[in-house]
């Protein structure tokens, strides 16, 4: 009998894009489909974990056995994740969280006024959910996995990001070629070295990532 890799462990996953409102009907978002994060939630549940999935606005079915919470903005994702984090042993931050949001949200739909003037938007920085979880006191802090979706110098950025965010493992991938697709290719960058997971469908990669996380992450006493 082979015990399941994550039997009895609690795993928190974020997935999808965020949507940052400009007015009641418009906003800024990105091309993340949520497929990688949902595949990770699926693979973790399959490996015996109790999974909580905090999802941005995506149209994907909830994987079997997974507890799902829907949010829209980065701030809402932050407000959902921070109180949940201490009850989880592992945190896998797959979401493509918007780095910035419009500083003010117009109460009514913005209208053209016929003058040809275009609106200018001031932006403000969103809270970094992963960095905030990684800074929780040790007794409350899950073992953190980040994602780095880059358009260039993927590995270089990922290595720097892992150190900057103070997390044990970051998963590097090429954003433009995987956002919205069913396939991906990953490089896991951790303290002990780097592991390449060659191109495959997202569920296959998610299962391999879950196995690697189960191997690397110490069990909470
Ligand atoms: O800094 P950057 O956005 O490139 O980092 C990506 C990693 O950080 C991903 O794991 C993402 O889910 C997480 N992140 C976050 N909150 C943010 C920005 C990124 O959790 N505001």
XYZ file of C-alpha atoms and ligand atoms in Angstrom:
242
model
C 0.000 0.000 0.000
C 1.358 3.367 -1.064
C 0.099 6.264 1.099
C -0.973 9.298 -0.941
C 1.732 11.945 -1.303
C -0.143 14.766 0.416
C -2.453 12.689 2.629
C -3.961 14.855 5.364
C -2.055 18.001 4.395
C -3.829 21.310 3.884
C -3.003 23.162 0.696
C -4.035 26.701 -0.268
C -3.875 27.613 -3.975
C -4.493 30.905 -5.784
C -5.342 30.820 -9.472
C -6.385 32.946 -12.411
C -6.046 36.627 -13.179
C -7.390 39.484 -11.097
C -9.669 42.213 -12.400
C -9.023 45.787 -11.338
C -12.018 48.040 -11.856
C -11.841 51.405 -13.643
C -15.570 52.103 -13.501
C -18.682 49.934 -12.946
C -18.276 48.167 -16.298
C -14.583 48.338 -17.204
C -11.310 47.201 -15.773
C -7.768 45.931 -16.236
C -6.917 42.259 -16.284
C -4.428 39.861 -17.906
C -4.430 36.751 -20.073
C -4.148 34.173 -17.279
C -6.790 31.457 -17.763
C -6.453 29.850 -14.328
C -5.785 26.454 -15.944
C -2.392 25.870 -14.253
C -3.711 26.759 -10.790
C -6.840 24.659 -11.214
C -4.688 21.727 -12.397
C -2.536 22.125 -9.257
C -5.627 22.175 -7.013
C -6.867 19.041 -8.828
C -3.501 17.264 -8.477
C -3.150 18.188 -4.794
C -6.665 16.904 -3.993
C -5.921 13.718 -5.938
C -2.768 13.342 -3.802
C -4.908 13.338 -0.659
C -4.653 17.004 0.384
C -7.482 19.159 1.713
C -7.417 21.937 -0.850
C -8.712 25.504 -0.673
C -8.684 27.295 -4.022
C -8.982 31.077 -4.173
C -9.861 31.866 -7.776
C -9.902 35.095 -9.722
C -12.498 35.606 -12.473
C -12.261 32.467 -14.640
C -14.727 30.105 -16.266
C -13.458 26.748 -15.060
C -15.186 23.941 -13.167
C -14.104 23.393 -9.548
C -11.934 20.248 -9.281
C -13.546 17.418 -7.326
C -13.158 17.683 -3.548
C -11.736 21.221 -3.676
C -13.169 24.099 -1.616
C -13.398 27.126 -3.856
C -13.690 30.830 -3.063
C -14.189 33.326 -5.886
C -12.670 36.806 -5.812
C -12.192 39.534 -8.384
C -9.508 42.046 -7.431
C -6.016 41.630 -5.984
C -7.189 43.299 -2.772
C -10.072 40.813 -2.476
C -7.659 37.930 -3.094
C -5.334 39.317 -0.405
C -8.262 39.698 2.049
C -9.364 36.098 1.371
C -5.908 34.497 1.508
C -4.254 36.122 4.523
C -6.722 34.860 7.172
C -6.783 31.377 5.546
C -3.009 30.968 5.259
C -2.138 30.002 8.866
C -4.504 27.008 8.713
C -2.670 25.621 5.691
C 0.679 23.815 5.545
C 1.358 24.657 1.926
C 0.615 27.744 -0.142
C 0.905 27.591 -3.930
C 0.511 31.063 -5.461
C -0.341 30.442 -9.099
C -2.520 33.509 -9.639
C -1.385 36.218 -12.033
C -2.161 39.012 -9.594
C -2.244 42.539 -11.023
C 0.708 44.504 -9.725
C -1.202 47.791 -9.992
C -4.790 48.988 -9.884
C -6.407 52.284 -10.835
C -6.008 54.629 -7.865
C -9.677 55.621 -8.039
C -12.721 53.734 -9.343
C -15.259 55.993 -11.095
C -18.699 55.618 -9.518
C -20.480 55.913 -12.870
C -19.458 54.671 -16.306
C -16.896 57.021 -17.856
C -18.296 58.784 -20.922
C -16.793 60.470 -23.961
C -17.541 64.170 -23.701
C -17.087 64.985 -27.392
C -13.976 67.081 -26.801
C -11.584 64.368 -27.959
C -9.853 64.362 -24.566
C -8.882 60.902 -23.331
C -8.950 59.893 -19.682
C -5.667 59.477 -17.798
C -5.505 56.907 -15.024
C -3.309 57.124 -12.009
C -2.247 53.712 -10.735
C -1.444 52.490 -7.267
C 0.400 49.322 -6.183
C -1.501 46.212 -5.058
C -0.429 44.285 -1.956
C 1.860 41.321 -2.685
C -0.102 38.331 -1.376
C 2.712 35.804 -1.636
C 5.296 38.076 0.012
C 2.845 38.816 2.844
C 2.205 35.099 3.462
C 5.958 34.421 3.319
C 6.467 37.057 6.060
C 3.973 35.506 8.513
C 5.545 34.349 11.795
C 6.983 30.864 11.397
C 4.285 29.077 13.405
C 1.574 30.521 11.097
C 3.471 30.377 7.841
C 2.736 27.757 5.206
C 5.581 26.467 3.027
C 5.335 28.796 0.037
C 5.553 28.119 -3.684
C 5.548 31.058 -6.108
C 5.217 31.282 -9.865
C 7.251 33.522 -12.117
C 5.627 34.062 -15.518
C 8.050 36.095 -17.545
C 8.315 37.193 -21.151
C 12.139 37.205 -21.182
C 15.121 36.101 -19.050
C 12.739 33.661 -17.366
C 15.252 31.851 -15.137
C 17.186 34.958 -14.152
C 14.007 36.747 -13.052
C 12.733 33.639 -11.264
C 15.931 33.178 -9.233
C 15.906 36.838 -8.177
C 12.189 36.729 -7.366
C 12.577 33.657 -5.136
C 15.165 35.442 -3.026
C 13.282 38.751 -2.991
C 10.053 37.121 -1.826
C 11.863 34.899 0.677
C 10.262 31.643 -0.486
C 11.718 28.119 -0.700
C 10.448 27.298 -4.211
C 9.559 29.269 -7.318
C 8.239 27.848 -10.564
C 9.520 29.571 -13.687
C 7.532 29.590 -16.906
C 7.216 31.619 -20.072
C 4.048 33.739 -19.724
C 3.227 34.610 -23.343
C 3.461 31.020 -24.589
C 1.428 29.410 -21.796
C -1.283 31.889 -20.681
C -4.591 30.424 -21.839
C -2.982 27.262 -23.271
C -3.379 23.643 -22.176
C 0.378 23.014 -22.200
C 3.292 24.491 -20.320
C 6.924 23.774 -19.432
C 8.316 24.518 -15.966
C 11.607 24.950 -14.186
C 11.445 24.533 -10.405
C 13.984 26.790 -8.711
C 14.677 25.946 -5.071
C 17.437 26.157 -2.496
C 18.889 22.818 -3.491
C 18.984 23.406 -7.245
C 16.798 23.472 -10.327
C 14.513 20.812 -11.787
C 13.200 20.987 -15.344
C 9.736 19.685 -16.123
C 9.641 19.506 -19.942
C 6.623 20.553 -22.020
C 3.470 18.631 -21.181
C -0.210 19.255 -20.494
C -0.913 21.257 -17.352
C -2.369 18.362 -15.318
C 0.724 16.218 -15.965
C 2.954 19.104 -14.878
C 0.758 19.803 -11.845
C 1.110 16.164 -10.728
C 4.903 16.363 -11.102
C 5.008 19.660 -9.203
C 2.862 18.224 -6.394
C 5.230 15.244 -6.112
C 8.232 17.575 -5.905
C 6.524 19.803 -3.315
C 5.631 16.731 -1.222
C 9.306 15.712 -1.345
C 10.719 19.148 -0.489
C 8.264 20.575 2.056
C 8.810 19.465 5.639
C 5.697 18.221 7.457
C 4.475 20.621 10.103
C 5.049 19.170 13.589
O 6.202 39.768 -8.470
P 5.455 38.876 -9.402
O 4.019 39.294 -9.607
O 6.118 38.617 -10.709
O 5.455 37.469 -8.646
C 4.708 36.371 -9.066
C 4.360 35.513 -7.901
O 3.881 36.292 -6.810
C 3.231 34.570 -8.233
O 3.368 33.427 -7.424
C 2.002 35.374 -7.841
O 0.885 34.560 -7.566
C 2.494 36.107 -6.609
N 1.904 37.446 -6.412
C 1.029 37.672 -5.357
N 0.534 38.944 -5.155
C 0.867 39.959 -5.969
C 1.764 39.737 -7.041
C 2.242 38.467 -7.238
O 0.723 36.741 -4.625
N 0.365 41.178 -5.755
